[in-house]
Amino acid sequence: MKGLKVLQYYAKRSIFQSRHLSLSLSAKSNQNVRIGFAGLVGNTPLVRLNSMSEETGCEILAKVESANGGGSVKDRAALFLIRDAENKGLLRPGGTVVEGTAGNTGIGLAHVCNALGYKCVIFMPNTQSKEKIELLETLGAEVRPQPVVPWDDPMNYNHQAARYADSIDNAVWTNQFDNTANKQAHIETTGPEIWSQTGGKVDAVVFGTGTGGTLAGVATYLKEMNHKIHTELADPQGSVLYNYIKHGKLERSEGSSIAEGIGQGRVTANLKDAPIDDAHVVMDTDAVRMTFRLLHEEGFFVGASTGLNVAGAVKVAKDLGPGHTIVTCICDTGSRYYAKLYSREFLQSKNLLDCIPEAYQVSLH
């Protein structure tokens, strides 16, 4: 009986919120007022990173994706994945959204599910930060951490998510890695925003990638606007994508990375056939050093994936030479990685402490 009442609650809540959202979207609104949580996804600021721009003689610009409603770039994919399921009739009022995610997509999905009246179940690698897990639980998601195994293992967390969604009624596995609604989010939003905010004066974009959605979507849109724009991958050590882009081989680069949510062991459907011009391996030493530079020189408290993005942008800027405009993104905030990335003991255990300037180590606990 209790379970039935829970299902009835979510069904009624979803119908109410869907009607409310439809009425809100159909109403004429002030352009300075955003409508609900969905209105807080996208249209993020583009900021100049002064220190890196002066160092390279280029304009190093970053989309501040931490300004999305759920605090990360993955909010864009989360909204589009759920809308895609609704539009295809795969998700009805009161249903359950299931995903395999390293964290940020799950956080975005949990926010959107709360806004639209869905339940949220997240399968994730058990190596992810405790901050992400605790945040997901606070947002009401059911979190199921799983041991890390390769993609081709049936116990991979993504396959477990798919099987779970198939096992219950009115549930959808949003499949962020191979559902191209993810890429479409960036074709329709991030790419056009970069083009508009730079007035079309952008020479290169640089992103790390996990699902492939951000890089592929932005690259697809910008190449249509100007085929001369350089689209480049910043890949963490231990990923296969650098060698795939450079040499057409699915071979991992040396080492493994502490960066969460980026790097890959395969080519996802989102990344397949994306117009990517070049790739660069960004070592953890460079990503972590840049993470602390961004905090102490620019004031941005970020994670290692953002450090990797900006380190990659600086590398591309130096390759292109002064006078160019390079765009990347600030993925999220450092609060999601504080326990590890800002821990002296953890960084020492990974031989990464010495890459941080001594004056910046004051930020470590």
CSV table of C-alpha atoms in Angstrom, one decimal:
chain,number,residue,atom,x,y,z
A,1,MET,CA,0.0,0.0,0.0
A,2,LYS,CA,2.8,2.4,0.9
A,3,GLY,CA,4.5,1.7,-2.5
A,4,LEU,CA,1.2,2.4,-4.3
A,5,LYS,CA,0.8,5.7,-2.5
A,6,VAL,CA,4.4,6.7,-3.5
A,7,LEU,CA,3.7,5.9,-7.1
A,8,GLN,CA,0.4,7.9,-7.0
A,9,TYR,CA,2.2,10.8,-5.4
A,10,TYR,CA,4.9,11.0,-8.1
A,11,ALA,CA,2.2,10.6,-10.9
A,12,LYS,CA,0.1,13.5,-9.5
A,13,ARG,CA,3.2,15.6,-8.9
A,14,SER,CA,4.5,15.0,-12.4
A,15,ILE,CA,1.2,15.9,-14.1
A,16,PHE,CA,1.0,19.1,-12.1
A,17,GLN,CA,4.6,20.1,-12.8
A,18,SER,CA,4.3,19.3,-16.5
A,19,ARG,CA,1.2,21.4,-16.8
A,20,HIS,CA,2.8,24.2,-14.8
A,21,LEU,CA,5.9,24.1,-17.0
A,22,SER,CA,3.8,24.1,-20.2
A,23,LEU,CA,1.8,27.1,-18.9
A,24,SER,CA,5.0,28.9,-17.9
A,25,LEU,CA,6.6,28.3,-21.3
A,26,SER,CA,3.6,29.4,-23.2
A,27,ALA,CA,3.3,32.6,-21.2
A,28,LYS,CA,4.9,35.7,-22.4
A,29,SER,CA,7.8,36.3,-20.0
A,30,ASN,CA,10.2,39.1,-19.3
A,31,GLN,CA,13.5,38.2,-21.1
A,32,ASN,CA,15.3,38.8,-17.7
A,33,VAL,CA,13.2,36.2,-16.0
A,34,ARG,CA,14.1,32.5,-16.5
A,35,ILE,CA,11.3,30.0,-16.3
A,36,GLY,CA,11.8,27.3,-13.7
A,37,PHE,CA,14.9,25.0,-13.4
A,38,ALA,CA,14.9,24.4,-17.2
A,39,GLY,CA,15.3,28.1,-17.7
A,40,LEU,CA,18.5,27.9,-15.7
A,41,VAL,CA,20.1,25.5,-18.2
A,42,GLY,CA,22.3,27.2,-20.8
A,43,ASN,CA,23.0,30.8,-21.6
A,44,THR,CA,26.0,30.7,-19.3
A,45,PRO,CA,28.6,33.5,-19.2
A,46,LEU,CA,31.7,33.6,-21.3
A,47,VAL,CA,34.7,34.8,-19.3
A,48,ARG,CA,38.2,35.9,-20.2
A,49,LEU,CA,40.9,34.2,-18.3
A,50,ASN,CA,43.3,37.1,-17.8
A,51,SER,CA,46.4,35.3,-16.6
A,52,MET,CA,46.4,32.7,-19.4
A,53,SER,CA,45.5,35.3,-22.0
A,54,GLU,CA,48.4,37.5,-21.1
A,55,GLU,CA,50.7,34.5,-21.0
A,56,THR,CA,49.9,33.4,-24.5
A,57,GLY,CA,49.0,36.6,-26.3
A,58,CYS,CA,45.7,35.0,-27.2
A,59,GLU,CA,42.2,35.5,-25.8
A,60,ILE,CA,41.6,32.4,-23.6
A,61,LEU,CA,37.8,32.4,-22.9
A,62,ALA,CA,35.8,29.9,-20.9
A,63,LYS,CA,32.1,29.1,-20.7
A,64,VAL,CA,31.2,29.2,-17.0
A,65,GLU,CA,29.2,26.0,-17.0
A,66,SER,CA,29.1,26.0,-13.2
A,67,ALA,CA,26.5,28.7,-13.7
A,68,ASN,CA,23.9,26.2,-14.9
A,69,GLY,CA,21.1,25.5,-12.5
A,70,GLY,CA,22.6,22.2,-11.3
A,71,GLY,CA,26.2,23.5,-11.3
A,72,SER,CA,27.8,21.8,-14.3
A,73,VAL,CA,28.0,21.5,-18.0
A,74,LYS,CA,26.1,18.2,-17.8
A,75,ASP,CA,22.9,20.0,-16.9
A,76,ARG,CA,22.5,20.6,-20.7
A,77,ALA,CA,22.6,16.9,-21.5
A,78,ALA,CA,20.4,16.0,-18.6
A,79,LEU,CA,17.6,18.2,-19.8
A,80,PHE,CA,17.8,17.1,-23.4
A,81,LEU,CA,18.0,13.4,-22.5
A,82,ILE,CA,14.8,13.7,-20.4
A,83,ARG,CA,13.0,15.8,-23.1
A,84,ASP,CA,14.0,13.2,-25.7
A,85,ALA,CA,12.5,10.4,-23.6
A,86,GLU,CA,9.3,12.4,-23.1
A,87,ASN,CA,9.0,13.2,-26.8
A,88,LYS,CA,9.5,9.6,-27.8
A,89,GLY,CA,6.8,8.5,-25.4
A,90,LEU,CA,9.3,6.5,-23.3
A,91,LEU,CA,8.7,8.3,-20.1
A,92,ARG,CA,5.2,9.0,-18.6
A,93,PRO,CA,4.2,11.0,-15.6
A,94,GLY,CA,5.6,9.6,-12.3
A,95,GLY,CA,8.2,7.5,-14.2
A,96,THR,CA,11.8,6.7,-13.3
A,97,VAL,CA,14.9,8.0,-15.0
A,98,VAL,CA,17.9,5.6,-14.7
A,99,GLU,CA,21.5,6.5,-15.8
A,100,GLY,CA,25.0,5.3,-15.5
A,101,THR,CA,27.2,8.3,-14.7
A,102,ALA,CA,30.4,9.4,-13.0
A,103,GLY,CA,28.5,12.1,-11.2
A,104,ASN,CA,27.6,15.3,-12.9
A,105,THR,CA,25.1,14.0,-15.4
A,106,GLY,CA,23.4,12.2,-12.5
A,107,ILE,CA,23.3,15.5,-10.5
A,108,GLY,CA,21.8,17.3,-13.5
A,109,LEU,CA,19.2,14.5,-14.0
A,110,ALA,CA,18.3,14.5,-10.3
A,111,HIS,CA,17.6,18.3,-10.5
A,112,VAL,CA,15.5,17.9,-13.6
A,113,CYS,CA,13.7,14.9,-12.2
A,114,ASN,CA,12.8,17.0,-9.1
A,115,ALA,CA,11.6,19.8,-11.3
A,116,LEU,CA,9.4,17.5,-13.5
A,117,GLY,CA,8.2,15.0,-11.0
A,118,TYR,CA,10.3,11.9,-11.9
A,119,LYS,CA,12.2,9.5,-9.7
A,120,CYS,CA,15.9,9.1,-10.3
A,121,VAL,CA,18.2,6.1,-10.0
A,122,ILE,CA,21.9,6.5,-10.6
A,123,PHE,CA,24.5,3.7,-11.1
A,124,MET,CA,28.0,5.0,-10.8
A,125,PRO,CA,31.6,3.8,-10.4
A,126,ASN,CA,32.6,3.4,-6.8
A,127,THR,CA,35.7,5.5,-7.4
A,128,GLN,CA,33.8,8.7,-7.6
A,129,SER,CA,34.1,11.5,-5.0
A,130,LYS,CA,32.0,11.2,-1.9
A,131,GLU,CA,30.9,14.7,-2.4
A,132,LYS,CA,29.1,13.7,-5.6
A,133,ILE,CA,27.5,10.7,-4.0
A,134,GLU,CA,26.3,12.7,-1.0
A,135,LEU,CA,24.9,15.4,-3.2
A,136,LEU,CA,23.0,13.0,-5.4
A,137,GLU,CA,21.4,11.4,-2.3
A,138,THR,CA,20.6,14.9,-0.9
A,139,LEU,CA,18.8,15.6,-4.2
A,140,GLY,CA,16.7,12.5,-3.7
A,141,ALA,CA,18.4,10.2,-6.2
A,142,GLU,CA,18.9,6.5,-5.3
A,143,VAL,CA,22.6,5.9,-5.8
A,144,ARG,CA,24.0,2.5,-6.6
A,145,PRO,CA,27.8,2.5,-6.6
A,146,GLN,CA,29.4,-0.3,-8.6
A,147,PRO,CA,32.9,-1.8,-8.9
A,148,VAL,CA,34.9,-0.4,-11.9
A,149,VAL,CA,35.0,-2.9,-14.8
A,150,PRO,CA,35.5,-2.4,-18.5
A,151,TRP,CA,32.7,-1.5,-20.9
A,152,ASP,CA,32.6,-5.0,-22.4
A,153,ASP,CA,32.0,-6.6,-19.0
A,154,PRO,CA,28.2,-7.2,-18.4
A,155,MET,CA,28.7,-5.8,-14.9
A,156,ASN,CA,29.8,-2.4,-16.1
A,157,TYR,CA,27.7,0.2,-14.3
A,158,ASN,CA,26.1,1.4,-17.6
A,159,HIS,CA,24.9,-2.1,-18.5
A,160,GLN,CA,23.5,-2.6,-15.0
A,161,ALA,CA,21.6,0.7,-15.4
A,162,ALA,CA,20.1,-0.4,-18.7
A,163,ARG,CA,19.0,-3.8,-17.2
A,164,TYR,CA,17.5,-2.1,-14.2
A,165,ALA,CA,15.4,0.3,-16.3
A,166,ASP,CA,14.2,-2.6,-18.4
A,167,SER,CA,13.1,-4.5,-15.3
A,168,ILE,CA,10.6,-1.9,-13.9
A,169,ASP,CA,7.6,-0.2,-15.4
A,170,ASN,CA,7.6,3.3,-16.8
A,171,ALA,CA,11.4,3.7,-16.6
A,172,VAL,CA,13.9,4.9,-19.1
A,173,TRP,CA,17.7,4.4,-19.3
A,174,THR,CA,18.8,7.8,-20.7
A,175,ASN,CA,22.1,6.3,-22.0
A,176,GLN,CA,24.1,9.5,-22.0
A,177,PHE,CA,27.1,7.9,-23.8
A,178,ASP,CA,25.3,6.7,-26.9
A,179,ASN,CA,22.0,8.7,-26.9
A,180,THR,CA,22.8,11.5,-29.3
A,181,ALA,CA,20.3,13.8,-27.6
A,182,ASN,CA,23.4,14.6,-25.5
A,183,LYS,CA,25.3,15.9,-28.5
A,184,GLN,CA,22.1,17.7,-29.7
A,185,ALA,CA,22.1,19.7,-26.5
A,186,HIS,CA,25.4,21.3,-27.5
A,187,ILE,CA,24.4,21.7,-31.2
A,188,GLU,CA,21.4,23.7,-30.1
A,189,THR,CA,22.7,25.6,-27.1
A,190,THR,CA,26.5,25.6,-26.3
A,191,GLY,CA,27.7,26.0,-29.9
A,192,PRO,CA,25.3,28.8,-30.8
A,193,GLU,CA,26.1,30.6,-27.5
A,194,ILE,CA,29.8,30.5,-28.2
A,195,TRP,CA,29.3,31.8,-31.7
A,196,SER,CA,27.0,34.6,-30.5
A,197,GLN,CA,29.1,35.6,-27.5
A,198,THR,CA,32.3,35.9,-29.6
A,199,GLY,CA,30.6,37.6,-32.4
A,200,GLY,CA,31.8,34.7,-34.6
A,201,LYS,CA,35.4,35.6,-33.8
A,202,VAL,CA,36.6,32.3,-32.5
A,203,ASP,CA,39.6,30.4,-33.8
A,204,ALA,CA,39.6,27.2,-31.8
A,205,VAL,CA,37.5,25.3,-29.2
A,206,VAL,CA,39.1,22.8,-26.8
A,207,PHE,CA,37.4,20.4,-24.5
A,208,GLY,CA,38.1,17.2,-22.7
A,209,THR,CA,35.4,14.5,-23.2
A,210,GLY,CA,33.8,11.6,-21.5
A,211,THR,CA,30.5,11.0,-23.4
A,212,GLY,CA,31.7,13.1,-26.3
A,213,GLY,CA,28.6,15.3,-26.3
A,214,THR,CA,30.1,18.7,-25.5
A,215,LEU,CA,33.0,18.5,-27.9
A,216,ALA,CA,31.1,16.8,-30.7
A,217,GLY,CA,28.1,19.1,-30.5
A,218,VAL,CA,30.0,22.3,-30.3
A,219,ALA,CA,32.4,21.2,-33.1
A,220,THR,CA,29.5,20.2,-35.3
A,221,TYR,CA,27.7,23.6,-34.9
A,222,LEU,CA,30.8,25.7,-35.2
A,223,LYS,CA,32.2,23.9,-38.3
A,224,GLU,CA,28.9,24.6,-40.0
A,225,MET,CA,29.3,28.3,-39.2
A,226,ASN,CA,33.0,28.4,-40.2
A,227,HIS,CA,34.9,25.3,-41.3
A,228,LYS,CA,38.2,27.0,-40.4
A,229,ILE,CA,37.6,26.9,-36.7
A,230,HIS,CA,39.9,24.4,-35.0
A,231,THR,CA,38.1,21.8,-32.9
A,232,GLU,CA,40.5,20.1,-30.5
A,233,LEU,CA,40.4,17.4,-27.9
A,234,ALA,CA,42.2,17.7,-24.5
A,235,ASP,CA,42.5,14.1,-23.4
A,236,PRO,CA,43.6,12.8,-19.9
A,237,GLN,CA,46.5,10.3,-19.6
A,238,GLY,CA,45.2,6.7,-19.9
A,239,SER,CA,42.4,7.5,-22.4
A,240,VAL,CA,42.2,6.0,-25.9
A,241,LEU,CA,40.9,9.1,-27.6
A,242,TYR,CA,44.2,10.8,-28.3
A,243,ASN,CA,45.5,7.9,-30.3
A,244,TYR,CA,42.1,7.5,-31.9
A,245,ILE,CA,42.0,11.0,-33.2
A,246,LYS,CA,45.8,11.2,-34.1
A,247,HIS,CA,46.3,7.6,-35.4
A,248,GLY,CA,42.9,5.9,-35.8
A,249,LYS,CA,43.9,3.4,-33.1
A,250,LEU,CA,42.0,2.6,-29.9
A,251,GLU,CA,45.2,2.5,-27.8
A,252,ARG,CA,45.4,4.0,-24.3
A,253,SER,CA,48.0,6.7,-23.7
A,254,GLU,CA,50.4,5.9,-20.8
A,255,GLY,CA,49.2,6.2,-17.2
A,256,SER,CA,45.9,6.8,-15.6
A,257,SER,CA,44.2,10.0,-14.5
A,258,ILE,CA,42.7,11.4,-11.3
A,259,ALA,CA,40.3,13.5,-13.3
A,260,GLU,CA,36.7,12.3,-13.0
A,261,GLY,CA,34.2,12.0,-15.8
A,262,ILE,CA,36.6,12.5,-18.7
A,263,GLY,CA,38.7,10.1,-20.8
A,264,GLN,CA,37.3,7.0,-22.6
A,265,GLY,CA,38.1,3.4,-23.6
A,266,ARG,CA,35.9,3.5,-26.7
A,267,VAL,CA,34.3,5.8,-29.2
A,268,THR,CA,30.8,6.6,-28.2
A,269,ALA,CA,27.9,7.3,-30.6
A,270,ASN,CA,28.0,10.9,-29.5
A,271,LEU,CA,31.7,11.2,-30.5
A,272,LYS,CA,31.5,9.0,-33.7
A,273,ASP,CA,32.2,11.0,-36.9
A,274,ALA,CA,32.5,14.3,-35.0
A,275,PRO,CA,34.6,16.9,-36.9
A,276,ILE,CA,37.6,17.0,-34.5
A,277,ASP,CA,40.8,18.4,-36.0
A,278,ASP,CA,43.4,17.4,-33.4
A,279,ALA,CA,44.1,16.0,-30.0
A,280,HIS,CA,46.5,16.6,-27.1
A,281,VAL,CA,47.3,14.5,-24.0
A,282,VAL,CA,47.2,16.6,-20.9
A,283,MET,CA,49.1,15.0,-18.1
A,284,ASP,CA,47.7,15.1,-14.6
A,285,THR,CA,50.6,17.3,-13.5
A,286,ASP,CA,49.6,20.0,-15.9
A,287,ALA,CA,45.9,19.6,-15.2
A,288,VAL,CA,46.4,19.9,-11.4
A,289,ARG,CA,48.8,22.8,-11.7
A,290,MET,CA,46.3,24.6,-13.8
A,291,THR,CA,43.5,23.8,-11.3
A,292,PHE,CA,45.4,25.7,-8.6
A,293,ARG,CA,46.4,28.5,-10.9
A,294,LEU,CA,42.8,29.1,-11.8
A,295,LEU,CA,42.0,29.4,-8.0
A,296,HIS,CA,44.9,31.7,-7.1
A,297,GLU,CA,45.3,33.7,-10.3
A,298,GLU,CA,41.7,33.9,-11.5
A,299,GLY,CA,39.6,33.2,-8.5
A,300,PHE,CA,37.9,30.1,-9.9
A,301,PHE,CA,37.5,27.1,-7.5
A,302,VAL,CA,37.3,24.2,-10.0
A,303,GLY,CA,38.0,20.5,-10.5
A,304,ALA,CA,40.7,18.7,-12.4
A,305,SER,CA,38.6,18.4,-15.6
A,306,THR,CA,38.5,22.2,-15.8
A,307,GLY,CA,42.2,22.3,-15.1
A,308,LEU,CA,42.7,19.9,-18.0
A,309,ASN,CA,40.4,22.0,-20.3
A,310,VAL,CA,42.3,25.2,-19.7
A,311,ALA,CA,45.7,23.6,-19.9
A,312,GLY,CA,44.6,22.2,-23.2
A,313,ALA,CA,43.5,25.7,-24.4
A,314,VAL,CA,46.8,27.2,-23.4
A,315,LYS,CA,48.6,24.5,-25.4
A,316,VAL,CA,46.5,25.2,-28.5
A,317,ALA,CA,47.0,28.9,-28.0
A,318,LYS,CA,50.7,28.5,-28.0
A,319,ASP,CA,50.6,26.3,-31.1
A,320,LEU,CA,48.5,28.8,-33.0
A,321,GLY,CA,50.4,31.8,-31.8
A,322,PRO,CA,49.4,35.3,-30.5
A,323,GLY,CA,46.2,37.0,-31.7
A,324,HIS,CA,43.8,34.0,-31.7
A,325,THR,CA,40.7,33.4,-29.6
A,326,ILE,CA,40.4,30.0,-28.0
A,327,VAL,CA,37.2,28.9,-26.1
A,328,THR,CA,37.0,26.1,-23.5
A,329,CYS,CA,34.7,25.6,-20.4
A,330,ILE,CA,34.7,25.6,-16.7
A,331,CYS,CA,32.9,22.3,-16.1
A,332,ASP,CA,31.8,22.6,-12.5
A,333,THR,CA,33.2,23.7,-9.1
A,334,GLY,CA,35.9,22.4,-6.9
A,335,SER,CA,33.5,21.6,-4.1
A,336,ARG,CA,32.6,18.3,-5.8
A,337,TYR,CA,36.3,17.2,-5.5
A,338,TYR,CA,37.4,18.8,-2.3
A,339,ALA,CA,38.1,15.6,-0.3
A,340,LYS,CA,40.6,14.3,-2.8
A,341,LEU,CA,41.8,17.0,-5.2
A,342,TYR,CA,42.4,19.5,-2.4
A,343,SER,CA,44.0,17.0,0.0
A,344,ARG,CA,47.7,17.2,0.6
A,345,GLU,CA,47.8,13.5,1.5
A,346,PHE,CA,45.9,12.4,-1.6
A,347,LEU,CA,48.0,14.5,-4.0
A,348,GLN,CA,51.2,13.2,-2.3
A,349,SER,CA,50.1,9.6,-2.8
A,350,LYS,CA,49.7,10.3,-6.5
A,351,ASN,CA,53.0,12.2,-6.8
A,352,LEU,CA,51.2,15.4,-7.8
A,353,LEU,CA,52.0,17.6,-4.8
A,354,ASP,CA,55.2,19.0,-6.2
A,355,CYS,CA,53.4,20.2,-9.4
A,356,ILE,CA,51.5,22.8,-7.4
A,357,PRO,CA,53.5,26.0,-6.7
A,358,GLU,CA,54.3,26.2,-3.0
A,359,ALA,CA,52.5,29.4,-2.5
A,360,TYR,CA,49.3,27.8,-3.8
A,361,GLN,CA,49.5,24.8,-1.5
A,362,VAL,CA,47.9,27.0,1.2
A,363,SER,CA,44.6,25.8,-0.2
A,364,LEU,CA,45.3,22.1,0.7
A,365,HIS,CA,43.8,20.4,3.8
